Amino acid sequence: MWLAKLQTSCGCIKLQTNGRFIRNLTTQHSRMSCKTITVDQDDEIRKLPDKYERQPNVLRKKFTSGVPGTVNLQVLGAGANGSPSSVYLFTDQARYLFNCGEGTQRLAYEHKTRLSRLEHIFVTRNTWTTVGGLPGLALTVQDVGVRNLGLHGPPQLDTMLQSMRRFVMLKNLQIDTIDSTQRELFEDSILSVQPVVLTSELQPTQEILSYICKLKPRPGALNLVKCVEHGVPPGPLLGKLKNGQDITLPDGKLVRSVDVTEPGETALSFVFIDVPSEDYLPSLEAQATEYKQLAGSELTEVALVVHFTPTEMTAQAAYERFMADNFSPGTQHIYLNSALNKFSGCVAANRIQYQLNQLHPHIFPLLAESLELQDSCPSLNLSQNLKKTKLEDEQSNEEPTQTEQAAQGVGSMSSFHLRPRKGLDRTLEAKLNPEEYIKETHAVPGFTELLAQLQKETEALKITESSSYPRIIFLGTGSCIPNKTRNVSSILIQTAPAAYMLLDCGEGTYGQIVRLFGRERTQEVMRQLQAVYVSHLHADHHIGLIDLLLQRQKLQPAQKLLLLAPRQIEPWLNFYNRQIQSIAEAYTLRGNGELLDEPLTDESVQCMGLSAIATCLVKHCPSAFGISLTLQSQFEGEPIKVTYSGDTMPCEDLVELGRNSTVLIHEATMEDDLEEEARIKTHSTVSQAIQQGRDMQAKHIILTHFSQRYAKCPRLPSTDDMQQVAIAFDNMQVTVEQLQHYHKLYPALLAMYAEYTEELEQRAVKRELKQERKRKLAQT
């Protein structure tokens, strides 16, 4: 995109992008000489002077003029099926985020909710529920150029950020923490945010925040006839009057803005409320006067209340009574975390699973989330039966009652328009359409025939669901940060009928488990989860651990979780336990380094269906480990051995650790053409990973941890090299028996993603041509 500055006949200065004018931010008058700078409020501005390209925050302040014309509240996550509860307030000038639970960044990426203009985050609690997504989101906004971010919330946020510095490297992003319990008003040109503090006698150190937000009202239109009557000359004085400022004319006459403008709009307010437990209800009721005055004021209208409050609390009679007594019937309510919120918003994960499920329904099972949705509304083919709202039905003059709103539930990407039109809008709400996903694949030339051939072979070989162990379940197969189809590293291994072990625990791991297994089955899996292994302390391998510990702790399991991790994780866990929430009783830590000389073979291992756990150091970062699991179950008369590389470049110690493995799970971050980049980043290419497996004489190799540039399918070597090699997808689960036949899936799989793999080939050709030009230039 390019920008050009053009001057109109009336003296206005406009910015033009790609040959089209962009909407002005200020009112222009053809008879007056005025200078107005305009910017595209919807598209990213890419080619600007360096200081603006590096600092979008500065860019917003440079070009902001007047009160924004568009203000929407967008539900990023509705708290359903492991998704976060977070709301994005966006205007045509700036963006604000309310709560940042684990998985917020992934939903923002999937639904193209741009974070480049994010300036402030407001959190209601200093717990993982509200800040667990902050590490991933901070890295993302740093990459898109944000340089300053305000973080508002309870005390200790700055300490939490400091404790994260070891694994979240923020070189170019400055996060300023503001203790909102001091009740100081936040105010800018768009809105004011007043924190309301809730306290509990049972938990006096844990203060909870709610927020009362008031939009700056838009001034009425300038009445030019009245301006002439009051003797206001053309020029900048008109702009001041338009923006609500009173002026003094050269002759000393005072002209008030209200005398020359039409009546302005009533200021709109909206409220975020979070009451985590009953012991905070007395504090909420003590604030009743403040909310009642807000609702009863003639100067403002309370348009919306967003409830971060847990669903069990919103059903309390005292809570319902408080809402009825302190807000008018015209106020609408959005209940996050409600059991009626059925869908996480992860459309792409369900889309790819429906497509892969055609290849093998047991290796690629449909997510329980989609099956539960189908059970709740089978006739609608998973698209929820949502009531029309005021915006969707122009004929309806009736506002839905609070009870009716609550009964509908809400989904990711629902919006509430505050300006220019007020009301709930569900037209963009995330929904599923399985028929569409399947039709996409059958539209690919040759796929239907290859699928029929695969199904015929599968039936002849009797490749069905296997009851043997281990069952290897991939929860996250991408690297660095989550994208919409590949979450970050996490592998769940069912080692025995009632025993699970987790290899790495990246952000959103618990959410992946809930969406795959469903709510009830997840509780069973979490109780049977006996060990978590963390290969190294990069955020994409362990940031989901806190939520996992908290969720398992709620179930009051019979024994602590065995945590195998680098000892350097201890300060972070101790800080969280001491300052935020108690988790010390949830786990027992054993350092990975303690297993270097002597494998772990004690009773804690035996009860998981294992006979030994061993580790080795690998070539990635300090204290990065690989691991091997030797199972009690056998395959072809020998104990089954599963080796996992973690992140590493080719490593001899890993080869020795995994010697004669039944299954090697190895990272394959880069395609073969990017070997030098892989070496610099201490990762492996696809062929290097395969060679590692051959060197250790592994019977089967599974590739994972793909760069997010390979969102659907990585660029692979020839199919002859893939006979004993499987590529992992999120939510894929395999046994050793099924791995023997995995290579039969490749013809149909590659046909399904032919367009995508062709694009990867074209990129590779362009890279090679570019490198060739560089070589020739170097020679000359």
mmCIF file with all atom_site columns, N, CA and C in Angstrom, residues 11-40:
data_model
loop_
_atom_site.group_PDB
_atom_site.id
_atom_site.type_symbol
_atom_site.label_atom_id
_atom_site.label_alt_id
_atom_site.label_comp_id
_atom_site.label_asym_id
_atom_site.label_entity_id
_atom_site.label_seq_id
_atom_site.pdbx_PDB_ins_code
_atom_site.Cartn_x
_atom_site.Cartn_y
_atom_site.Cartn_z
_atom_site.occupancy
_atom_site.B_iso_or_equiv
_atom_site.pdbx_formal_charge
_atom_site.auth_seq_id
_atom_site.auth_comp_id
_atom_site.auth_asym_id
_atom_site.auth_atom_id
_atom_site.pdbx_PDB_model_num
ATOM 1  N N  . GLY A 1 11 ? -8.748  23.532 -0.451 1.00 0.00 ? 11 GLY A N  1
ATOM 2  C CA . GLY A 1 11 ? -7.607  23.667 0.438  1.00 0.00 ? 11 GLY A CA 1
ATOM 3  C C  . GLY A 1 11 ? -7.444  22.518 1.392  1.00 0.00 ? 11 GLY A C  1
ATOM 4  N N  . CYS A 1 12 ? -8.300  21.483 1.272  1.00 0.00 ? 12 CYS A N  1
ATOM 5  C CA . CYS A 1 12 ? -8.184  20.348 2.171  1.00 0.00 ? 12 CYS A CA 1
ATOM 6  C C  . CYS A 1 12 ? -7.028  19.456 1.735  1.00 0.00 ? 12 CYS A C  1
ATOM 7  N N  . ILE A 1 13 ? -6.307  18.929 2.692  1.00 0.00 ? 13 ILE A N  1
ATOM 8  C CA . ILE A 1 13 ? -5.246  17.986 2.384  1.00 0.00 ? 13 ILE A CA 1
ATOM 9  C C  . ILE A 1 13 ? -5.740  16.605 2.768  1.00 0.00 ? 13 ILE A C  1
ATOM 10 N N  . LYS A 1 14 ? -5.690  15.685 1.798  1.00 0.00 ? 14 LYS A N  1
ATOM 11 C CA . LYS A 1 14 ? -6.158  14.325 2.045  1.00 0.00 ? 14 LYS A CA 1
ATOM 12 C C  . LYS A 1 14 ? -5.014  13.348 1.772  1.00 0.00 ? 14 LYS A C  1
ATOM 13 N N  . LEU A 1 15 ? -5.127  12.156 2.357  1.00 0.00 ? 15 LEU A N  1
ATOM 14 C CA . LEU A 1 15 ? -4.215  11.079 2.036  1.00 0.00 ? 15 LEU A CA 1
ATOM 15 C C  . LEU A 1 15 ? -4.951  10.094 1.152  1.00 0.00 ? 15 LEU A C  1
ATOM 16 N N  . GLN A 1 16 ? -4.273  9.653  0.101  1.00 0.00 ? 16 GLN A N  1
ATOM 17 C CA . GLN A 1 16 ? -4.880  8.714  -0.816 1.00 0.00 ? 16 GLN A CA 1
ATOM 18 C C  . GLN A 1 16 ? -4.074  7.424  -0.779 1.00 0.00 ? 16 GLN A C  1
ATOM 19 N N  . THR A 1 17 ? -4.765  6.269  -0.764 1.00 0.00 ? 17 THR A N  1
ATOM 20 C CA . THR A 1 17 ? -4.060  4.999  -0.763 1.00 0.00 ? 17 THR A CA 1
ATOM 21 C C  . THR A 1 17 ? -4.504  4.184  -1.958 1.00 0.00 ? 17 THR A C  1
ATOM 22 N N  . ASN A 1 18 ? -3.513  3.687  -2.718 1.00 0.00 ? 18 ASN A N  1
ATOM 23 C CA . ASN A 1 18 ? -3.816  2.828  -3.867 1.00 0.00 ? 18 ASN A CA 1
ATOM 24 C C  . ASN A 1 18 ? -4.890  3.431  -4.781 1.00 0.00 ? 18 ASN A C  1
ATOM 25 N N  . GLY A 1 19 ? -4.813  4.730  -4.984 1.00 0.00 ? 19 GLY A N  1
ATOM 26 C CA . GLY A 1 19 ? -5.702  5.372  -5.932 1.00 0.00 ? 19 GLY A CA 1
ATOM 27 C C  . GLY A 1 19 ? -7.089  5.655  -5.429 1.00 0.00 ? 19 GLY A C  1
ATOM 28 N N  . ARG A 1 20 ? -7.356  5.490  -4.126 1.00 0.00 ? 20 ARG A N  1
ATOM 29 C CA . ARG A 1 20 ? -8.704  5.782  -3.639 1.00 0.00 ? 20 ARG A CA 1
ATOM 30 C C  . ARG A 1 20 ? -8.620  6.662  -2.402 1.00 0.00 ? 20 ARG A C  1
ATOM 31 N N  . PHE A 1 21 ? -9.592  7.556  -2.282 1.00 0.00 ? 21 PHE A N  1
ATOM 32 C CA . PHE A 1 21 ? -9.623  8.434  -1.114 1.00 0.00 ? 21 PHE A CA 1
ATOM 33 C C  . PHE A 1 21 ? -10.151 7.667  0.087  1.00 0.00 ? 21 PHE A C  1
ATOM 34 N N  . ILE A 1 22 ? -9.633  8.009  1.249  1.00 0.00 ? 22 ILE A N  1
ATOM 35 C CA . ILE A 1 22 ? -10.084 7.397  2.496  1.00 0.00 ? 22 ILE A CA 1
ATOM 36 C C  . ILE A 1 22 ? -10.913 8.406  3.274  1.00 0.00 ? 22 ILE A C  1
ATOM 37 N N  . ARG A 1 23 ? -11.885 7.889  4.008  1.00 0.00 ? 23 ARG A N  1
ATOM 38 C CA . ARG A 1 23 ? -12.823 8.713  4.752  1.00 0.00 ? 23 ARG A CA 1
ATOM 39 C C  . ARG A 1 23 ? -12.110 9.682  5.700  1.00 0.00 ? 23 ARG A C  1
ATOM 40 N N  . ASN A 1 24 ? -12.584 10.939 5.708  1.00 0.00 ? 24 ASN A N  1
ATOM 41 C CA . ASN A 1 24 ? -12.017 11.928 6.620  1.00 0.00 ? 24 ASN A CA 1
ATOM 42 C C  . ASN A 1 24 ? -12.439 11.652 8.054  1.00 0.00 ? 24 ASN A C  1
ATOM 43 N N  . LEU A 1 25 ? -11.601 12.068 8.985  1.00 0.00 ? 25 LEU A N  1
ATOM 44 C CA . LEU A 1 25 ? -11.942 11.947 10.397 1.00 0.00 ? 25 LEU A CA 1
ATOM 45 C C  . LEU A 1 25 ? -12.610 13.202 10.924 1.00 0.00 ? 25 LEU A C  1
ATOM 46 N N  . THR A 1 26 ? -12.494 14.311 10.206 1.00 0.00 ? 26 THR A N  1
ATOM 47 C CA . THR A 1 26 ? -13.114 15.547 10.675 1.00 0.00 ? 26 THR A CA 1
ATOM 48 C C  . THR A 1 26 ? -14.058 16.082 9.624  1.00 0.00 ? 26 THR A C  1
ATOM 49 N N  . THR A 1 27 ? -15.009 16.856 10.062 1.00 0.00 ? 27 THR A N  1
ATOM 50 C CA . THR A 1 27 ? -15.970 17.460 9.148  1.00 0.00 ? 27 THR A CA 1
ATOM 51 C C  . THR A 1 27 ? -15.289 18.533 8.314  1.00 0.00 ? 27 THR A C  1
ATOM 52 N N  . GLN A 1 28 ? -15.550 18.512 7.005  1.00 0.00 ? 28 GLN A N  1
ATOM 53 C CA . GLN A 1 28 ? -14.988 19.524 6.126  1.00 0.00 ? 28 GLN A CA 1
ATOM 54 C C  . GLN A 1 28 ? -16.119 20.431 5.638  1.00 0.00 ? 28 GLN A C  1
ATOM 55 N N  . HIS A 1 29 ? -15.741 21.637 5.264  1.00 0.00 ? 29 HIS A N  1
ATOM 56 C CA . HIS A 1 29 ? -16.730 22.580 4.760  1.00 0.00 ? 29 HIS A CA 1
ATOM 57 C C  . HIS A 1 29 ? -16.170 23.185 3.484  1.00 0.00 ? 29 HIS A C  1
ATOM 58 N N  . SER A 1 30 ? -16.935 23.092 2.398  1.00 0.00 ? 30 SER A N  1
ATOM 59 C CA . SER A 1 30 ? -16.413 23.492 1.094  1.00 0.00 ? 30 SER A CA 1
ATOM 60 C C  . SER A 1 30 ? -16.081 24.972 1.003  1.00 0.00 ? 30 SER A C  1
ATOM 61 N N  . ARG A 1 31 ? -16.672 25.791 1.870  1.00 0.00 ? 31 ARG A N  1
ATOM 62 C CA . ARG A 1 31 ? -16.422 27.230 1.764  1.00 0.00 ? 31 ARG A CA 1
ATOM 63 C C  . ARG A 1 31 ? -15.274 27.671 2.659  1.00 0.00 ? 31 ARG A C  1
ATOM 64 N N  . MET A 1 32 ? -14.706 26.708 3.424  1.00 0.00 ? 32 MET A N  1
ATOM 65 C CA . MET A 1 32 ? -13.669 27.096 4.376  1.00 0.00 ? 32 MET A CA 1
ATOM 66 C C  . MET A 1 32 ? -12.342 26.495 3.962  1.00 0.00 ? 32 MET A C  1
ATOM 67 N N  . SER A 1 33 ? -11.274 27.145 4.326  1.00 0.00 ? 33 SER A N  1
ATOM 68 C CA . SER A 1 33 ? -9.944  26.610 4.112  1.00 0.00 ? 33 SER A CA 1
ATOM 69 C C  . SER A 1 33 ? -9.575  25.774 5.326  1.00 0.00 ? 33 SER A C  1
ATOM 70 N N  . CYS A 1 34 ? -9.463  24.460 5.151  1.00 0.00 ? 34 CYS A N  1
ATOM 71 C CA . CYS A 1 34 ? -9.131  23.579 6.270  1.00 0.00 ? 34 CYS A CA 1
ATOM 72 C C  . CYS A 1 34 ? -8.151  22.526 5.804  1.00 0.00 ? 34 CYS A C  1
ATOM 73 N N  . LYS A 1 35 ? -7.384  22.045 6.730  1.00 0.00 ? 35 LYS A N  1
ATOM 74 C CA . LYS A 1 35 ? -6.398  21.007 6.432  1.00 0.00 ? 35 LYS A CA 1
ATOM 75 C C  . LYS A 1 35 ? -6.748  19.762 7.238  1.00 0.00 ? 35 LYS A C  1
ATOM 76 N N  . THR A 1 36 ? -7.018  18.683 6.509  1.00 0.00 ? 36 THR A N  1
ATOM 77 C CA . THR A 1 36 ? -7.448  17.456 7.164  1.00 0.00 ? 36 THR A CA 1
ATOM 78 C C  . THR A 1 36 ? -6.578  16.304 6.684  1.00 0.00 ? 36 THR A C  1
ATOM 79 N N  . ILE A 1 37 ? -6.027  15.542 7.609  1.00 0.00 ? 37 ILE A N  1
ATOM 80 C CA . ILE A 1 37 ? -5.273  14.355 7.253  1.00 0.00 ? 37 ILE A CA 1
ATOM 81 C C  . ILE A 1 37 ? -6.170  13.152 7.478  1.00 0.00 ? 37 ILE A C  1
ATOM 82 N N  . THR A 1 38 ? -6.246  12.264 6.508  1.00 0.00 ? 38 THR A N  1
ATOM 83 C CA . THR A 1 38 ? -7.108  11.093 6.648  1.00 0.00 ? 38 THR A CA 1
ATOM 84 C C  . THR A 1 38 ? -6.282  9.835  6.507  1.00 0.00 ? 38 THR A C  1
ATOM 85 N N  . VAL A 1 39 ? -6.751  8.788  7.172  1.00 0.00 ? 39 VAL A N  1
ATOM 86 C CA . VAL A 1 39 ? -6.077  7.498  7.093  1.00 0.00 ? 39 VAL A CA 1
ATOM 87 C C  . VAL A 1 39 ? -7.112  6.415  6.922  1.00 0.00 ? 39 VAL A C  1
ATOM 88 N N  . ASP A 1 40 ? -6.669  5.286  6.388  1.00 0.00 ? 40 ASP A N  1
ATOM 89 C CA . ASP A 1 40 ? -7.537  4.122  6.268  1.00 0.00 ? 40 ASP A CA 1
ATOM 90 C C  . ASP A 1 40 ? -7.755  3.519  7.649  1.00 0.00 ? 40 ASP A C  1
#
